[in-house]
XYZ file of C-alpha atoms in Angstrom:
587
model
C -14.188 -2.612 20.934
C -16.030 0.846 22.419
C -19.365 1.458 20.705
C -20.724 5.026 19.952
C -24.135 6.070 18.965
C -25.011 8.968 17.248
C -28.158 10.318 16.082
C -28.480 12.972 13.201
C -30.542 15.418 14.346
C -31.422 17.101 10.741
C -32.404 13.488 9.534
C -34.388 12.709 12.976
C -38.495 13.494 12.439
C -40.515 11.986 14.557
C -43.677 13.481 13.252
C -43.146 11.555 10.297
C -42.320 8.304 11.906
C -45.094 8.317 13.898
C -43.953 9.390 17.209
C -40.315 8.333 18.093
C -40.828 4.756 16.479
C -36.987 4.275 17.803
C -38.435 4.409 21.345
C -41.290 2.240 20.687
C -39.227 -0.459 19.317
C -36.474 -0.336 21.622
C -36.366 -3.417 23.689
C -34.600 -1.638 26.275
C -37.198 0.949 26.717
C -40.105 -1.893 26.464
C -38.178 -3.112 29.584
C -38.550 -0.001 31.488
C -34.831 1.102 30.853
C -34.633 4.549 29.085
C -31.921 3.728 26.552
C -33.538 6.221 23.862
C -35.380 9.222 25.158
C -36.914 12.581 23.795
C -34.000 15.049 23.859
C -34.504 18.866 24.520
C -34.518 19.679 21.242
C -37.377 17.378 20.685
C -35.426 14.926 18.692
C -34.400 11.251 19.510
C -31.342 11.085 22.357
C -29.621 7.733 22.955
C -28.012 7.023 26.236
C -24.772 5.504 24.800
C -23.735 3.973 27.734
C -26.750 1.449 26.943
C -25.688 1.311 23.144
C -25.126 -2.565 23.232
C -26.701 -5.085 20.508
C -30.089 -5.071 21.707
C -30.694 -1.409 20.547
C -29.348 -2.419 16.609
C -33.164 -2.685 15.779
C -33.928 0.668 16.301
C -30.914 1.077 13.797
C -32.711 -0.618 11.228
C -36.203 0.679 12.248
C -35.772 4.437 11.695
C -37.719 5.250 8.319
C -35.013 8.015 8.233
C -31.670 6.394 8.740
C -30.920 8.979 11.490
C -29.514 6.350 13.844
C -26.506 5.040 13.901
C -24.596 2.699 16.284
C -20.972 1.703 15.310
C -17.927 -0.085 16.860
C -14.299 2.075 16.620
C -11.459 0.441 15.017
C -9.558 -1.492 17.636
C -6.489 0.306 17.335
C -7.929 3.658 18.258
C -7.216 4.182 22.326
C -6.773 7.797 22.111
C -9.079 10.089 23.715
C -11.638 12.219 21.481
C -10.576 15.623 20.512
C -14.297 17.167 20.463
C -17.824 16.309 20.235
C -20.705 18.384 19.789
C -23.299 16.735 21.665
C -24.024 13.670 23.825
C -24.894 11.546 20.973
C -22.991 13.569 17.815
C -20.413 13.668 15.797
C -17.131 12.607 17.185
C -13.626 13.859 16.121
C -10.353 12.159 17.088
C -6.966 13.789 16.804
C -6.199 16.355 14.307
C -4.040 17.139 11.462
C -0.527 17.741 12.071
C 1.075 21.497 10.816
C 4.535 21.692 9.770
C 6.879 24.429 9.402
C 7.987 24.805 5.528
C 5.771 22.320 4.416
C 1.977 22.532 2.986
C 0.052 19.599 4.638
C -3.125 18.619 2.692
C -6.238 17.009 4.679
C -8.378 14.648 2.339
C -11.344 13.112 3.158
C -15.145 12.610 2.564
C -17.567 15.374 3.410
C -18.927 14.585 6.767
C -15.903 13.527 8.150
C -14.751 16.174 10.440
C -12.086 18.198 8.401
C -13.550 21.407 8.898
C -14.124 20.709 12.319
C -10.863 19.970 12.907
C -9.238 23.040 11.305
C -11.847 25.118 12.832
C -9.958 23.986 16.202
C -6.370 24.968 14.945
C -7.667 27.787 13.683
C -8.832 28.831 17.505
C -12.220 29.315 16.039
C -13.696 26.384 17.946
C -12.818 25.358 21.402
C -12.163 21.767 21.861
C -14.074 19.996 24.726
C -12.016 16.417 24.343
C -15.165 14.584 23.862
C -17.422 16.057 26.747
C -20.030 17.961 25.127
C -20.679 19.999 28.482
C -17.245 21.128 29.099
C -16.284 24.544 28.438
C -13.063 24.634 30.122
C -10.513 22.399 28.543
C -6.854 24.483 28.199
C -3.918 24.119 26.528
C -2.213 22.014 28.761
C -4.299 19.065 28.620
C -3.791 19.237 24.716
C -0.149 19.319 25.241
C -0.652 15.928 27.664
C -2.941 14.461 25.227
C -0.315 14.769 22.259
C 2.654 13.929 24.110
C 5.363 12.328 22.102
C 3.869 13.594 18.729
C 4.444 16.612 16.607
C 1.465 18.103 17.681
C 2.729 18.341 21.148
C 5.567 20.902 19.767
C 2.757 22.672 18.060
C 0.533 22.992 21.145
C 3.810 24.323 23.221
C 4.357 27.124 20.701
C 0.554 27.936 20.867
C 0.707 28.099 24.322
C 3.337 30.575 23.880
C 1.481 32.751 21.590
C 4.232 31.827 18.938
C 1.346 30.341 16.440
C -0.665 33.260 14.637
C -3.503 31.409 12.471
C -4.788 33.208 9.318
C -8.180 31.097 8.299
C -9.769 30.885 4.918
C -13.174 29.239 5.824
C -14.959 27.384 3.231
C -18.138 29.471 2.752
C -16.855 32.120 1.149
C -20.308 33.254 0.100
C -20.870 33.850 3.844
C -18.490 36.604 3.891
C -20.159 38.085 1.060
C -23.396 38.244 2.491
C -21.498 39.584 5.951
C -19.389 42.251 4.382
C -20.000 45.923 3.067
C -17.869 48.017 0.974
C -15.704 47.487 -2.248
C -13.134 44.903 -2.501
C -10.277 47.235 -1.828
C -11.543 48.651 1.255
C -12.006 45.151 2.529
C -8.311 44.218 1.586
C -6.872 47.239 2.683
C -8.335 46.602 6.599
C -6.557 43.356 6.459
C -3.296 44.575 4.675
C -0.905 43.552 7.499
C 2.063 42.038 5.207
C 1.802 45.575 3.342
C 2.034 43.120 -0.107
C -1.649 44.313 -1.393
C -0.242 45.318 -4.595
C 1.611 42.184 -5.165
C -1.454 39.908 -4.273
C -3.739 41.802 -6.291
C -1.525 41.380 -9.045
C -1.398 37.363 -8.943
C -4.726 36.636 -7.740
C -5.996 38.718 -10.966
C -8.000 41.298 -8.776
C -7.407 44.533 -10.229
C -10.428 44.552 -12.445
C -12.839 44.453 -9.629
C -11.219 46.389 -6.784
C -13.677 49.062 -6.804
C -17.034 46.346 -7.088
C -18.899 46.344 -4.286
C -17.988 42.889 -2.355
C -21.874 41.645 -2.750
C -21.601 42.258 -6.570
C -18.916 40.188 -7.505
C -19.223 36.490 -8.695
C -18.371 33.184 -6.575
C -14.888 32.765 -8.236
C -13.993 36.396 -7.563
C -15.051 36.390 -4.102
C -12.813 33.183 -3.273
C -9.913 34.945 -4.746
C -10.555 37.806 -2.600
C -11.069 35.344 0.385
C -7.811 33.786 -0.506
C -6.128 37.304 -0.833
C -7.491 38.715 2.486
C -6.343 35.280 4.527
C -2.898 35.809 3.143
C -2.477 39.805 3.628
C -2.577 38.856 7.566
C 0.444 38.515 9.390
C 0.532 34.663 10.474
C 2.687 31.645 10.860
C -0.005 28.955 10.216
C -2.215 29.488 7.037
C -5.184 27.641 6.678
C -7.244 27.270 3.684
C -10.667 25.243 3.202
C -11.450 24.349 -0.056
C -9.624 27.311 -2.092
C -10.579 26.051 -5.455
C -13.862 25.893 -5.333
C -15.558 28.100 -7.998
C -12.512 28.403 -9.670
C -11.311 27.462 -13.497
C -8.311 24.949 -14.048
C -5.647 27.986 -14.780
C -6.820 29.820 -11.577
C -6.519 26.873 -9.637
C -3.393 26.030 -10.621
C -1.932 29.565 -10.022
C -4.037 29.235 -6.833
C -1.934 26.333 -5.932
C 1.480 27.732 -6.729
C 0.625 31.147 -4.709
C -0.761 28.639 -1.807
C 2.679 25.775 -1.957
C 4.956 29.187 -2.040
C 3.579 30.324 1.531
C 5.153 27.699 3.167
C 8.801 28.190 4.452
C 10.926 27.370 7.892
C 8.756 29.666 9.470
C 5.453 29.401 7.942
C 3.062 26.374 7.855
C 0.425 25.584 5.569
C -2.920 23.467 6.169
C -5.148 22.804 3.161
C -8.368 21.125 2.660
C -9.059 20.233 -1.092
C -10.941 17.833 -3.246
C -9.452 18.466 -6.570
C -7.043 15.563 -6.702
C -4.902 17.156 -9.149
C -4.637 20.578 -7.503
C -4.057 18.887 -4.063
C -0.991 16.927 -5.472
C 0.267 19.912 -6.773
C 0.448 21.849 -3.712
C 1.206 19.683 -0.932
C 3.918 17.846 0.539
C 2.803 15.767 3.177
C -1.034 14.391 3.426
C -3.026 13.599 6.673
C -6.051 11.055 5.507
C -9.338 11.395 7.456
C -11.177 8.742 7.855
C -14.232 6.958 9.602
C -18.016 6.974 9.212
C -19.625 10.299 7.686
C -21.323 12.060 10.331
C -20.551 10.149 12.975
C -16.778 10.069 13.924
C -13.693 10.928 12.101
C -9.937 9.856 12.565
C -6.833 11.635 11.319
C -4.051 9.369 9.927
C -0.416 9.799 10.548
C 1.246 12.171 8.416
C 1.959 10.564 4.583
C 4.377 12.132 1.621
C 1.515 13.954 -0.680
C 2.192 10.890 -3.204
C 1.931 8.035 -0.510
C -0.855 9.424 1.199
C -3.311 10.229 -1.897
C -2.392 6.543 -3.574
C -3.385 5.004 0.120
C -6.498 7.313 0.243
C -7.485 5.815 -3.340
C -6.438 2.496 -2.142
C -8.777 2.853 1.199
C -6.249 0.824 2.937
C -3.460 2.339 5.861
C -0.926 0.010 5.495
C 1.035 1.348 9.337
C -2.545 1.009 11.294
C -3.786 -2.174 9.075
C -7.179 -0.259 8.648
C -9.202 -0.587 5.539
C -11.274 2.547 5.557
C -13.082 1.361 2.038
C -14.242 -1.806 1.096
C -13.193 -0.801 -2.571
C -10.019 0.796 -4.407
C -10.710 4.050 -6.395
C -9.207 2.943 -10.092
C -8.427 5.171 -13.375
C -9.025 2.874 -16.376
C -7.782 4.239 -19.761
C -10.068 3.685 -22.055
C -9.597 2.651 -25.876
C -10.568 5.456 -28.752
C -10.873 2.907 -31.265
C -14.340 2.421 -30.230
C -15.630 5.681 -29.980
C -15.570 5.800 -34.466
C -18.353 3.255 -34.422
C -20.823 4.674 -32.821
C -23.685 6.663 -34.674
C -24.159 10.153 -34.332
C -27.050 11.268 -31.768
C -27.069 14.921 -32.252
C -25.749 17.638 -34.206
C -25.743 21.441 -33.707
C -24.628 24.446 -36.012
C -22.438 27.271 -35.986
C -23.867 29.438 -33.474
C -22.897 33.110 -32.114
C -24.658 35.035 -29.139
C -24.154 38.288 -27.708
C -24.655 39.124 -24.320
C -24.109 42.880 -23.249
C -20.628 43.135 -24.145
C -19.677 39.141 -24.465
C -19.415 37.491 -28.018
C -19.901 34.078 -28.277
C -18.794 32.399 -31.122
C -19.966 28.439 -31.316
C -18.501 26.060 -34.275
C -20.797 23.355 -35.663
C -20.470 19.945 -33.725
C -22.176 16.619 -32.934
C -21.934 13.929 -30.338
C -22.591 10.322 -30.532
C -24.708 7.782 -29.227
C -23.337 6.580 -25.943
C -20.727 9.419 -25.743
C -19.625 11.789 -22.934
C -17.955 15.026 -23.991
C -16.289 17.078 -21.358
C -16.244 20.721 -21.613
C -13.347 22.682 -20.435
C -12.104 26.343 -20.551
C -12.056 29.751 -17.923
C -14.509 31.094 -16.105
C -16.448 33.952 -18.266
C -15.372 32.335 -21.767
C -19.217 31.149 -22.397
C -19.431 27.522 -21.547
C -22.199 27.895 -19.695
C -24.014 29.941 -22.591
C -23.179 27.183 -24.858
C -25.041 24.771 -23.030
C -28.141 27.349 -22.062
C -28.261 27.501 -26.209
C -28.152 23.737 -26.465
C -30.882 23.547 -23.645
C -33.163 26.042 -25.452
C -32.755 28.461 -22.410
C -30.829 31.076 -24.346
C -31.748 31.762 -28.013
C -28.944 31.808 -30.602
C -28.537 35.090 -32.617
C -27.553 33.128 -35.446
C -27.798 29.301 -36.206
C -30.929 27.324 -35.609
C -30.991 24.345 -33.527
C -32.831 20.704 -33.814
C -35.755 21.306 -31.272
C -37.106 17.885 -31.704
C -34.748 16.370 -29.779
C -35.440 16.045 -26.183
C -32.947 17.508 -23.803
C -32.426 16.977 -19.916
C -30.384 20.084 -18.411
C -28.868 20.706 -14.927
C -27.725 24.301 -14.532
C -24.759 25.750 -12.877
C -26.647 27.406 -10.437
C -29.019 25.438 -8.391
C -32.275 26.702 -6.711
C -32.108 26.126 -2.830
C -34.914 28.118 -1.496
C -37.712 25.150 -2.803
C -39.907 23.894 -0.067
C -40.487 20.801 -2.569
C -39.616 16.987 -1.692
C -36.585 15.475 -2.977
C -39.038 12.443 -3.722
C -41.133 14.483 -6.069
C -38.479 15.884 -7.742
C -36.810 12.647 -8.364
C -40.398 11.055 -9.053
C -39.132 9.736 -12.822
C -35.398 8.980 -11.318
C -36.997 6.618 -8.975
C -39.265 5.045 -11.128
C -36.857 4.213 -13.960
C -33.204 4.538 -12.370
C -33.309 3.322 -8.769
C -30.617 0.885 -9.144
C -28.266 2.891 -11.604
C -28.600 6.659 -10.316
C -30.744 6.623 -6.806
C -28.705 3.970 -5.128
C -25.275 4.446 -6.189
C -26.159 8.372 -5.071
C -27.273 6.961 -1.783
C -30.119 9.485 -2.106
C -33.100 7.395 -0.548
C -32.375 8.767 2.797
C -32.961 12.644 1.227
C -36.112 11.674 -0.025
C -38.557 13.133 2.978
C -36.460 16.520 3.199
C -36.942 19.646 1.516
C -34.637 20.879 -1.249
C -33.721 24.276 0.657
C -33.351 21.766 3.960
C -30.070 20.254 1.567
C -26.383 20.688 1.903
C -24.665 22.014 -1.056
C -23.428 18.591 -1.844
C -26.705 17.049 -1.427
C -28.306 19.404 -3.761
C -25.929 18.812 -6.011
C -26.475 14.788 -6.154
C -30.231 15.326 -6.293
C -29.785 17.836 -9.418
C -27.556 15.190 -11.287
C -29.764 12.493 -10.365
C -32.921 14.566 -11.777
C -31.201 15.136 -14.763
C -29.705 11.815 -15.655
C -33.083 10.200 -14.486
C -35.404 12.099 -17.409
C -36.183 10.376 -20.421
C -34.327 12.744 -22.988
C -31.830 11.998 -25.673
C -29.662 14.510 -24.652
C -28.302 15.565 -21.257
C -26.590 18.600 -20.175
C -24.627 18.882 -16.993
C -22.924 22.252 -15.932
C -20.463 21.643 -13.282
C -21.976 18.423 -11.420
C -18.605 18.275 -9.012
C -19.208 21.477 -7.385
C -19.600 20.993 -3.812
C -18.749 17.361 -3.779
C -15.879 15.500 -2.278
C -13.217 13.495 -3.919
C -15.412 10.316 -3.582
C -18.485 11.590 -4.527
C -17.088 13.272 -7.975
C -15.436 10.151 -8.592
C -18.669 8.180 -8.098
C -20.914 10.502 -10.074
C -18.454 10.095 -13.140
C -19.067 6.671 -12.915
C -22.399 6.839 -12.931
C -22.652 9.242 -15.732
C -20.473 7.130 -17.748
C -22.617 4.109 -17.044
C -26.261 6.332 -17.779
C -24.540 6.777 -21.059
C -23.460 3.520 -21.909
C -26.545 1.758 -20.672
C -28.937 3.938 -22.266
C -27.184 5.060 -25.552
C -27.826 8.546 -24.067
C -25.375 11.578 -25.027
C -24.443 13.583 -22.330
C -22.035 16.949 -22.280
C -20.617 17.886 -19.012
C -18.721 21.418 -17.928
C -16.192 21.101 -15.066
C -13.082 22.616 -13.707
C -11.870 19.249 -12.469
C -9.163 17.603 -14.244
C -9.588 14.409 -12.676
C -13.177 14.082 -12.927
C -13.016 14.778 -16.767
C -10.418 12.613 -17.446
C -12.255 9.955 -15.702
C -15.693 10.571 -17.338
C -15.225 12.013 -21.092
C -14.573 10.150 -24.348
C -13.804 13.729 -25.918
C -13.576 17.032 -25.015
C -14.766 21.001 -26.476
C -12.431 23.530 -25.220
C -13.438 27.380 -25.093
C -10.708 29.950 -25.861
C -10.947 33.566 -25.910
C -10.725 36.320 -23.457
C -13.220 36.321 -20.435
C -16.077 38.630 -20.320
C -15.270 39.727 -23.717
C -14.988 36.740 -26.538
C -15.021 32.998 -26.111
C -14.851 30.718 -28.980
C -15.174 27.139 -29.259
C -12.748 24.340 -30.574
C -13.971 20.651 -30.990
C -15.199 17.970 -30.181
C -11.807 16.694 -30.423
C -9.911 13.468 -28.858
C -9.247 13.760 -25.262
C -5.545 13.978 -25.848
C -5.718 16.776 -28.652
C -8.280 18.886 -26.169
C -6.038 18.097 -22.856
C -3.175 19.392 -24.726
C -5.000 22.519 -25.769
C -5.579 23.593 -22.368
C -2.017 22.297 -20.862
C -0.225 24.411 -22.978
C -2.074 27.124 -22.079
C -1.244 26.500 -18.313
C 2.173 25.132 -19.041
C 1.998 22.074 -17.157
C 2.299 18.565 -18.525
C 0.514 15.355 -17.136
C 1.550 11.735 -16.415
C -0.385 8.609 -15.184
C 0.804 7.864 -11.351
C 2.111 4.384 -11.585
C 0.158 2.893 -8.892
C -3.353 4.176 -9.343
C -3.181 5.500 -13.122
C -4.656 8.997 -11.561
C -3.283 11.970 -13.668
C -0.698 14.139 -11.822
C 1.200 17.214 -12.377
C 5.175 16.782 -13.561
C 7.569 18.809 -11.671
C 8.106 22.346 -13.821
C 11.232 21.583 -15.889
C 12.091 18.275 -14.582
C 13.028 15.176 -17.209
C 9.653 13.991 -17.977
C 8.485 17.579 -18.159
C 10.834 18.436 -20.416
C 10.418 15.191 -22.421
C 6.566 15.832 -22.777
C 6.679 19.173 -23.735
C 9.342 18.479 -26.647
C 7.071 15.627 -27.995
C 4.236 17.963 -27.821
C 2.622 15.690 -25.819
C 1.483 17.584 -22.454
C -1.112 14.778 -21.942
C 0.400 11.773 -20.452
C 3.532 10.410 -21.823
């Protein structure tokens, strides 16, 4: 069985470990064999040919957990597609674009999803596992994929019959680099001559004359999607198209992307929102392996089968278990909620911010309760949280200021030089077992906040808020930047903190699966974005979900195998049955 060695360069800190502790402790180095050396970048570098059991000690001794040595699955016999360096991440195989279909790519962060689609989009040239090679041509790839669907794709690519349009994950980078107004940007890429139609579908009319660097994250996401589909292509690739969007926008985007696929067009999508992924895809590639070490792409599966296999953590065809536990969705009984005491009450409040007017009804939250907060962007959810947190003062209504509140804002400060261990001091002291360890944060302790990725920063911010001594915890969009497993893991941790400490928690989020997993009751915000917002609730889950789902005209059922929420096909027997019974939230 082949073994690979990987050093995470961003974690490797020779100064912090007293000067290459791995080299000092390596049994082979002590015998004069240069198994580990100082690399040209000043970081540790491993000679993979010498990565035997004898070197396992350096994996355990590294205080920053920067070194990995793993055995690859026995069924993996193919050559790598790409490797970033001699002891860096390795990608095996690629997702399979299929004409007439939307193919979803599902997997944890750091498993190679973005790398794979960058290769398919010709934004990254593969090196077939040899990081020093720059001369790999398409004929080698055709030979590598002989006998598979990818061989057909690569042959079309060679004949220049594949034209790719690619929406990257980091839409904020487009915003930083682009100049001019939104309409000017879209005019430049309007190869399909469908600008008017796309603007209408994606609701961009009101921002056409706005400078690109002054629009919100959700608006930038929709502009990036518009720019992608306005290009003439037969392979459209979308990396996380639902980020920054509310649920109504997510479903509209999902329908829009789904309709792109036809006999002459293929669509690939990376997405972490399970409902959105399920709604827009026909087929799924699962990516698994070990984060930041290696990634493998599964065979294509029907969307339902593939997503259930992902939640199961088991690929039957390959007899591979890639996770040691199933992800299950438990249906909680609402009967117990009535017996809990009220923890916090808020009065009816109003707040004007420019042209926007928020009206919040009086409400309360109980001990051990998690209330989910739903609604469109720009409707007042974050303003409501800021009022409760004391960040904003209401124009009318007086809050109880004797209650201690912990607040995680929507926008996180990412330029701080403070160490993670200092930020999490309170959580480390009192909640190592129930917050720090489940969120895998120990490896981040010695890093500065500004060195963290979006997902890492989010996990730290959630841990900080949950770990504080407070009666009420407010979390604004805790699932942002997180992959599917991290979202469900955080929902379990939030639920557990509420159950074990008695704290009351309010959570704003757009991921319906996440809120379904974590919330006891819901608050729904309605109104006109940027003009007026009003709060409904807290109400029971079914009532709150019905309010929202009626607005977006979909019904949800539970998957019979996993219990996960799924959208019924429009006008299907189940869809009509649930709508006739006025039960949009499960049957």
